[in-house]
């Protein structure tokens, strides 16, 4: 029955589209139709994917058109603050599409602190988040709402500052703007409808959530293998990032040489490998983990 299928809203194209779809793929879910379709069926679980603009996702989930959605925290919070009776909640933080909503001012200009924004005109596509920021700081300023190209507003002399999304900072630098303070740190969120769903749907959501958590954990985790002399083991084990009780196996034909196998739940950097080597480890192998559960 169609009513028993979960509907999840994802961005159709844009900065979040590939990572959102890849997450589903890493959960073992594949779409039956091409991405050009608006509504795609997942074969492996009773889930349909609705491909839309990211701005529509919070309200689609809040109103129950979709049960789940993947959207940037910036868009979610802006819509939450702006819609009365908003009823979508955060189910999981997904870690990708990291960026921040920040206030930036002309480099070398007269605004040098948050307090100095008092009386200024600030261009933004996030009027609700910006106004909440002003209220938190007890500042009165004018909001100039724009739909895009916010970063050019100070140069056009239509605003004194901007409140815009920053990732690398290259756009601000290219426009002679200096980042002053963060309004909101943002990442991709899995959001869900605020109302309780039929038990069959809740069960599908729980299965999907468990797979997503497993996929995200596996992405950060590595399987590490190395060889070391017995007396070096304590120091080496201490260096393994986020490892829980490693497996230690004797190496054939050598009384005090051992193999250490461990799942590291944090990234393993070249620096860590160098430290392991310096502590006496040899034959160090770091392997990706595809899936994780339990
Ligand atoms: O078409 P649709 O409405 O679906 O997409 P969109 O154009 O509104 O959004 P899109 O695809 O650009 O971004 C989707 C989401 O990705 C955003 O809502 C953020 O949560 C997240 N994200 C991550 C970013 C960025 N990084 C980012 N760099 N969103 C926008 N930018 C823009 C920003 O607006 C600014 O113009 O990139 C510029 C700044 O980047 P840097 O690297 O120069 O600092
Ligand atoms: Zn958008």
Tab-separated table of C-alpha atoms and ligand atoms in Angstrom:
chain	number	residue	atom	x	y	z
A	1	UNK	CA	0.000	0.000	0.000
A	2	UNK	CA	1.399	3.409	-0.901
A	3	UNK	CA	0.522	4.789	2.546
A	4	UNK	CA	2.991	2.431	4.146
A	5	UNK	CA	5.985	3.763	2.248
A	6	UNK	CA	8.232	6.361	3.863
A	7	UNK	CA	8.807	9.523	1.856
A	8	UNK	CA	12.147	11.305	2.226
A	9	UNK	CA	12.881	14.728	0.677
A	10	UNK	CA	16.383	15.349	-0.686
A	11	UNK	CA	17.899	18.271	-2.561
A	12	UNK	CA	17.483	17.657	-6.302
A	13	UNK	CA	20.671	19.411	-7.382
A	14	UNK	CA	23.155	21.623	-5.614
A	15	UNK	CA	25.783	21.375	-2.924
A	16	UNK	CA	23.985	18.764	-0.814
A	17	UNK	CA	22.557	16.567	-3.561
A	18	UNK	CA	25.495	14.185	-4.139
A	19	UNK	CA	26.349	13.669	-0.470
A	20	UNK	CA	22.688	13.030	0.398
A	21	UNK	CA	22.331	10.406	-2.334
A	22	UNK	CA	25.681	8.844	-1.441
A	23	UNK	CA	24.530	8.453	2.134
A	24	UNK	CA	21.479	6.504	0.911
A	25	UNK	CA	23.756	4.403	-1.306
A	26	UNK	CA	26.030	3.678	1.652
A	27	UNK	CA	22.915	2.470	3.472
A	28	UNK	CA	22.454	-0.078	0.672
A	29	UNK	CA	19.582	1.862	-0.882
A	30	UNK	CA	19.362	2.432	-4.627
A	31	UNK	CA	16.847	4.449	-6.606
A	32	UNK	CA	14.952	2.641	-9.300
A	33	UNK	CA	14.533	5.611	-11.630
A	34	UNK	CA	16.828	8.306	-12.928
A	35	UNK	CA	17.465	11.436	-10.897
A	36	UNK	CA	15.462	13.483	-13.384
A	37	UNK	CA	12.280	12.076	-11.899
A	38	UNK	CA	10.683	13.987	-9.040
A	39	UNK	CA	9.682	10.901	-7.080
A	40	UNK	CA	11.981	7.891	-7.116
A	41	UNK	CA	11.363	4.486	-5.603
A	42	UNK	CA	13.931	2.757	-3.440
A	43	UNK	CA	14.064	-0.938	-4.197
A	44	UNK	CA	15.449	-2.342	-0.985
A	45	UNK	CA	13.138	-0.724	1.606
A	46	UNK	CA	9.641	0.830	1.400
A	47	UNK	CA	11.026	4.327	0.854
A	48	UNK	CA	10.296	6.906	-1.859
A	49	UNK	CA	12.667	9.801	-2.505
A	50	UNK	CA	11.260	13.210	-3.408
A	51	UNK	CA	13.838	15.402	-5.169
A	52	UNK	CA	13.172	19.108	-4.537
A	53	UNK	CA	14.819	22.462	-3.851
A	54	UNK	CA	16.366	22.553	-0.404
A	55	UNK	CA	14.201	25.506	0.675
A	56	UNK	CA	11.073	23.341	0.359
A	57	UNK	CA	12.369	20.481	2.498
A	58	UNK	CA	11.656	21.792	6.051
A	59	UNK	CA	8.061	22.723	5.260
A	60	UNK	CA	7.401	19.493	3.340
A	61	UNK	CA	8.474	17.554	6.423
A	62	UNK	CA	6.720	19.885	8.863
A	63	UNK	CA	3.426	19.603	6.990
A	64	UNK	CA	3.639	15.825	6.620
A	65	UNK	CA	4.022	15.774	2.805
A	66	UNK	CA	7.269	13.937	3.572
A	67	UNK	CA	8.156	11.909	6.646
A	68	UNK	CA	11.894	12.627	6.494
A	69	UNK	CA	14.228	15.124	4.872
A	70	UNK	CA	17.921	15.900	4.548
A	71	UNK	CA	18.617	19.615	4.708
A	72	UNK	CA	21.234	22.124	5.842
A	73	UNK	CA	20.855	23.322	9.417
A	74	UNK	CA	20.892	26.915	8.122
A	75	UNK	CA	17.795	26.302	5.997
A	76	UNK	CA	16.073	24.245	8.709
A	77	UNK	CA	16.613	26.873	11.424
A	78	UNK	CA	15.598	29.743	9.155
A	79	UNK	CA	12.318	28.009	8.275
A	80	UNK	CA	11.713	26.893	11.869
A	81	UNK	CA	11.990	30.475	13.092
A	82	UNK	CA	9.860	31.777	10.237
A	83	UNK	CA	6.899	29.376	10.188
A	84	UNK	CA	4.197	29.305	12.797
A	85	UNK	CA	3.311	25.804	13.992
A	86	UNK	CA	6.509	24.391	12.463
A	87	UNK	CA	6.573	20.709	13.371
A	88	UNK	CA	9.737	19.104	11.980
A	89	UNK	CA	12.401	17.913	14.408
A	90	UNK	CA	16.060	16.917	14.113
A	91	UNK	CA	16.574	13.146	14.059
A	92	UNK	CA	20.324	13.027	13.366
A	93	UNK	CA	23.227	15.321	12.570
A	94	UNK	CA	24.886	13.975	9.438
A	95	UNK	CA	28.227	15.782	9.468
A	96	UNK	CA	28.529	16.731	5.790
A	97	UNK	CA	27.868	20.092	4.044
A	98	UNK	CA	29.533	21.955	6.878
A	99	UNK	CA	29.427	25.717	6.677
A	100	UNK	CA	28.484	28.651	8.897
A	101	UNK	CA	26.185	31.618	8.759
A	102	UNK	CA	28.443	34.521	9.613
A	103	UNK	CA	28.439	38.294	9.827
A	104	UNK	CA	31.100	39.885	7.642
A	105	UNK	CA	32.096	43.530	7.314
A	106	UNK	CA	34.198	45.490	4.800
A	107	UNK	CA	37.889	44.953	5.525
A	108	UNK	CA	39.281	48.049	7.236
A	109	UNK	CA	35.800	49.583	7.504
A	110	UNK	CA	34.223	51.336	10.481
A	111	UNK	CA	32.446	48.294	11.961
A	112	UNK	CA	34.932	46.527	14.204
A	113	UNK	CA	32.717	44.693	16.683
A	114	UNK	CA	29.286	43.113	17.011
A	115	UNK	CA	28.117	46.115	19.100
A	116	UNK	CA	29.081	48.447	16.257
A	117	UNK	CA	26.410	46.801	14.088
A	118	UNK	CA	23.871	48.962	15.973
A	119	UNK	CA	22.129	51.160	13.417
A	120	UNK	CA	23.818	49.424	10.455
A	121	UNK	CA	22.084	47.906	7.419
A	122	UNK	CA	22.874	44.224	6.974
A	123	UNK	CA	22.170	42.266	3.775
A	124	UNK	CA	21.092	38.638	4.189
A	125	UNK	CA	19.045	35.761	2.797
A	126	UNK	CA	18.486	34.633	6.398
A	127	UNK	CA	16.343	37.402	7.957
A	128	UNK	CA	14.922	35.217	10.755
A	129	UNK	CA	18.282	33.896	11.922
A	130	UNK	CA	19.810	37.353	11.670
A	131	UNK	CA	17.022	38.958	13.663
A	132	UNK	CA	17.273	36.273	16.348
A	133	UNK	CA	21.009	37.050	16.517
A	134	UNK	CA	20.241	40.764	16.978
A	135	UNK	CA	17.763	39.969	19.758
A	136	UNK	CA	20.348	37.752	21.529
A	137	UNK	CA	22.807	40.636	21.484
A	138	UNK	CA	20.252	43.356	22.245
A	139	UNK	CA	21.181	45.272	19.084
A	140	UNK	CA	18.894	47.167	16.695
A	141	UNK	CA	19.922	47.068	13.026
A	142	UNK	CA	18.162	47.154	9.666
A	143	UNK	CA	17.805	43.934	7.666
A	144	UNK	CA	18.093	44.154	3.888
A	145	UNK	CA	16.602	40.918	2.597
A	146	UNK	CA	18.159	39.643	-0.629
A	147	UNK	CA	17.633	36.387	-2.545
A	148	UNK	CA	21.289	35.960	-3.573
A	149	UNK	CA	24.656	37.661	-4.270
A	150	UNK	CA	24.580	39.086	-0.765
A	151	UNK	CA	28.357	39.533	-0.785
A	152	UNK	CA	28.192	42.400	-3.305
A	153	UNK	CA	25.827	44.542	-1.187
A	154	UNK	CA	28.536	46.488	0.723
A	155	UNK	CA	30.371	47.309	-2.536
A	156	UNK	CA	27.095	48.578	-4.025
A	157	UNK	CA	26.724	50.715	-0.881
A	158	UNK	CA	23.298	49.268	-0.173
A	159	UNK	CA	24.457	47.598	3.068
A	160	UNK	CA	27.162	48.091	5.713
A	161	UNK	CA	27.633	44.375	6.418
A	162	UNK	CA	26.405	40.948	5.338
A	163	UNK	CA	25.049	37.915	7.144
A	164	UNK	CA	25.809	35.071	4.751
A	165	UNK	CA	26.935	31.455	4.409
A	166	UNK	CA	30.693	30.947	4.558
A	167	UNK	CA	32.558	27.712	3.881
A	168	UNK	CA	36.192	28.283	2.830
A	169	UNK	CA	35.984	32.074	3.157
A	170	UNK	CA	37.123	32.587	-0.462
A	171	UNK	CA	33.952	34.462	-1.481
A	172	UNK	CA	34.316	36.907	1.407
A	173	UNK	CA	38.003	37.467	0.640
A	174	UNK	CA	37.263	38.083	-3.051
A	175	UNK	CA	34.802	40.775	-2.014
A	176	UNK	CA	37.077	42.432	0.562
A	177	UNK	CA	34.934	41.306	3.449
A	178	UNK	CA	36.194	40.185	6.848
A	179	UNK	CA	34.366	37.537	8.850
A	180	UNK	CA	33.456	38.983	12.235
A	181	UNK	CA	31.319	36.459	14.083
A	182	UNK	CA	29.381	33.222	13.584
A	183	UNK	CA	25.592	33.349	13.807
A	184	UNK	CA	25.065	29.604	13.263
A	185	UNK	CA	27.386	26.650	12.635
A	186	UNK	CA	25.668	24.389	10.146
A	187	UNK	CA	25.811	20.816	8.839
A	188	UNK	CA	23.423	18.477	7.032
A	189	UNK	CA	20.554	17.254	9.212
A	190	UNK	CA	18.161	14.347	8.940
A	191	UNK	CA	14.823	15.790	9.987
A	192	UNK	CA	11.505	14.082	10.604
A	193	UNK	CA	7.881	14.925	10.875
A	194	UNK	CA	6.941	15.970	14.402
A	195	UNK	CA	3.894	13.749	14.572
A	196	UNK	CA	3.888	10.050	15.459
A	197	UNK	CA	3.576	7.828	12.397
A	198	UNK	CA	2.008	4.383	12.030
A	199	UNK	CA	4.180	1.692	13.651
A	200	UNK	CA	5.196	0.185	10.257
A	201	UNK	CA	6.530	3.572	9.158
A	202	UNK	CA	8.312	4.160	12.472
A	203	UNK	CA	9.955	0.752	12.044
A	204	UNK	CA	11.252	1.703	8.577
A	205	UNK	CA	12.558	5.021	9.943
A	206	UNK	CA	14.383	3.180	12.734
A	207	UNK	CA	15.957	0.778	10.248
A	208	UNK	CA	17.056	3.635	8.020
A	209	UNK	CA	18.431	5.580	10.985
A	210	UNK	CA	20.440	2.586	12.218
A	211	UNK	CA	21.901	2.118	8.725
A	212	UNK	CA	22.736	5.825	8.433
A	213	UNK	CA	24.497	5.811	11.802
A	214	UNK	CA	26.413	2.710	10.749
A	215	UNK	CA	27.386	4.241	7.406
A	216	UNK	CA	28.521	7.506	9.008
A	217	UNK	CA	30.511	5.717	11.692
A	218	UNK	CA	32.165	3.447	9.144
A	219	UNK	CA	33.163	6.488	7.084
A	220	UNK	CA	35.148	7.915	10.012
A	221	UNK	CA	36.527	4.592	11.167
A	222	UNK	CA	39.521	2.623	9.973
A	223	UNK	CA	40.828	-0.876	10.585
A	224	UNK	CA	44.460	-0.711	11.575
A	225	UNK	CA	46.982	-3.573	11.591
A	226	UNK	CA	50.618	-3.433	12.664
A	227	UNK	CA	53.479	-5.472	14.043
A	228	UNK	CA	55.448	-4.650	17.195
A	229	UNK	CA	57.696	-6.110	19.875
A	230	UNK	CA	55.990	-7.078	23.123
A	231	UNK	CA	57.658	-4.342	25.207
A	232	UNK	CA	56.471	-1.641	22.746
A	233	UNK	CA	52.806	-2.686	22.824
A	234	UNK	CA	51.541	-0.471	25.714
A	235	UNK	CA	52.913	2.725	24.128
A	236	UNK	CA	51.628	1.769	20.672
A	237	UNK	CA	48.127	0.906	21.879
A	238	UNK	CA	47.894	4.294	23.598
A	239	UNK	CA	48.530	5.981	20.254
A	240	UNK	CA	45.658	4.262	18.405
A	241	UNK	CA	42.954	6.932	17.906
A	242	UNK	CA	39.588	5.934	19.368
A	243	UNK	CA	40.415	2.207	19.478
A	244	UNK	CA	38.535	-0.156	21.768
A	245	UNK	CA	40.413	-3.217	23.111
A	246	UNK	CA	42.633	-4.210	20.168
A	247	UNK	CA	43.238	-7.831	19.234
A	248	UNK	CA	46.826	-8.915	19.916
A	249	UNK	CA	48.094	-12.039	18.161
A	250	UNK	CA	51.521	-13.684	18.378
A	251	UNK	CA	53.448	-13.783	15.117
A	252	UNK	CA	54.507	-17.226	14.003
A	253	UNK	CA	58.168	-18.048	14.592
A	254	UNK	CA	58.923	-15.143	16.869
A	255	UNK	CA	58.487	-15.227	20.635
A	256	UNK	CA	58.049	-11.532	21.354
A	257	UNK	CA	56.705	-10.083	18.108
A	258	UNK	CA	52.978	-9.484	17.930
A	259	UNK	CA	50.359	-8.315	15.447
A	260	UNK	CA	47.933	-5.651	16.672
A	261	UNK	CA	44.506	-5.316	14.999
A	262	UNK	CA	42.121	-2.532	16.007
A	263	UNK	CA	39.111	-0.570	14.830
A	264	UNK	CA	39.893	3.128	15.185
A	265	UNK	CA	36.756	5.201	15.476
A	266	UNK	CA	38.558	8.391	14.548
A	267	UNK	CA	40.502	9.400	11.454
A	268	UNK	CA	43.996	7.970	11.178
A	269	UNK	CA	46.296	10.695	9.903
A	270	UNK	CA	49.803	10.365	8.493
A	271	UNK	CA	51.009	11.998	11.731
A	272	UNK	CA	49.521	9.130	13.754
A	273	UNK	CA	51.254	6.581	11.512
A	274	UNK	CA	54.564	8.411	11.940
A	275	UNK	CA	54.112	8.376	15.716
A	276	UNK	CA	53.278	4.651	15.641
A	277	UNK	CA	56.406	3.963	13.625
A	278	UNK	CA	58.517	6.044	16.005
A	279	UNK	CA	57.055	4.038	18.910
A	280	UNK	CA	58.291	0.810	17.322
A	281	UNK	CA	55.454	-0.327	15.041
A	282	UNK	CA	56.228	-1.853	11.641
A	283	UNK	CA	54.129	-3.151	8.677
A	284	UNK	CA	51.417	-0.586	9.510
A	285	UNK	CA	48.282	-1.050	7.405
A	286	UNK	CA	45.220	1.223	7.538
A	287	UNK	CA	42.112	-0.168	5.829
A	288	UNK	CA	38.749	1.456	5.147
A	289	UNK	CA	35.665	-0.035	6.806
A	290	UNK	CA	32.639	-0.366	4.569
A	291	UNK	CA	29.848	-1.047	7.054
A	292	UNK	CA	29.466	-1.182	10.816
A	293	UNK	CA	26.734	-2.366	13.115
A	294	UNK	CA	26.453	-3.007	16.831
B	1	LIG	O1	18.618	24.947	-5.716
B	1	LIG	P1	18.473	24.861	-4.241
B	1	LIG	O2	17.581	25.898	-3.647
B	1	LIG	O3	18.122	23.472	-3.809
B	1	LIG	O4	19.961	25.067	-3.647
B	1	LIG	P2	20.662	26.406	-3.114
B	1	LIG	O5	21.324	27.068	-4.266
B	1	LIG	O6	19.741	27.210	-2.269
B	1	LIG	O7	21.742	25.809	-2.099
B	1	LIG	P3	23.175	25.192	-2.388
B	1	LIG	O8	23.056	23.958	-3.215
B	1	LIG	O9	24.137	26.240	-2.827
B	1	LIG	O10	23.592	24.800	-0.888
B	1	LIG	C1	22.885	23.831	-0.175
B	1	LIG	C2	23.374	23.835	1.266
B	1	LIG	O11	24.764	23.515	1.306
B	1	LIG	C3	23.291	25.152	1.991
B	1	LIG	O12	21.998	25.423	2.493
B	1	LIG	C4	24.291	24.961	3.115
B	1	LIG	O13	23.696	24.227	4.176
B	1	LIG	C5	25.362	24.059	2.482
B	1	LIG	N1	26.597	24.763	2.089
B	1	LIG	C6	27.852	24.309	2.342
B	1	LIG	C7	26.730	25.914	1.409
B	1	LIG	C8	28.086	26.163	1.244
B	1	LIG	N2	28.763	25.151	1.826
B	1	LIG	C9	28.527	27.350	0.529
B	1	LIG	N3	29.734	27.555	0.381
B	1	LIG	N4	25.817	26.777	0.894
B	1	LIG	C10	26.221	27.846	0.234
B	1	LIG	N5	27.534	28.195	0.032
B	1	LIG	C11	27.794	29.439	-0.765
B	1	LIG	C12	27.532	30.714	0.044
B	1	LIG	O14	26.222	31.148	-0.121
B	1	LIG	C13	28.528	31.722	-0.534
B	1	LIG	O15	28.021	32.333	-1.678
B	1	LIG	O16	29.126	29.513	-1.161
B	1	LIG	C14	29.662	30.824	-0.939
B	1	LIG	C15	30.678	30.811	0.143
B	1	LIG	O17	31.587	29.776	-0.026
B	1	LIG	P4	33.130	30.008	0.319
B	1	LIG	O18	33.735	28.641	0.207
B	1	LIG	O19	33.686	30.958	-0.705
B	1	LIG	O20	33.222	30.565	1.722
B	2	LIG	ZN1	17.851	26.856	-1.863
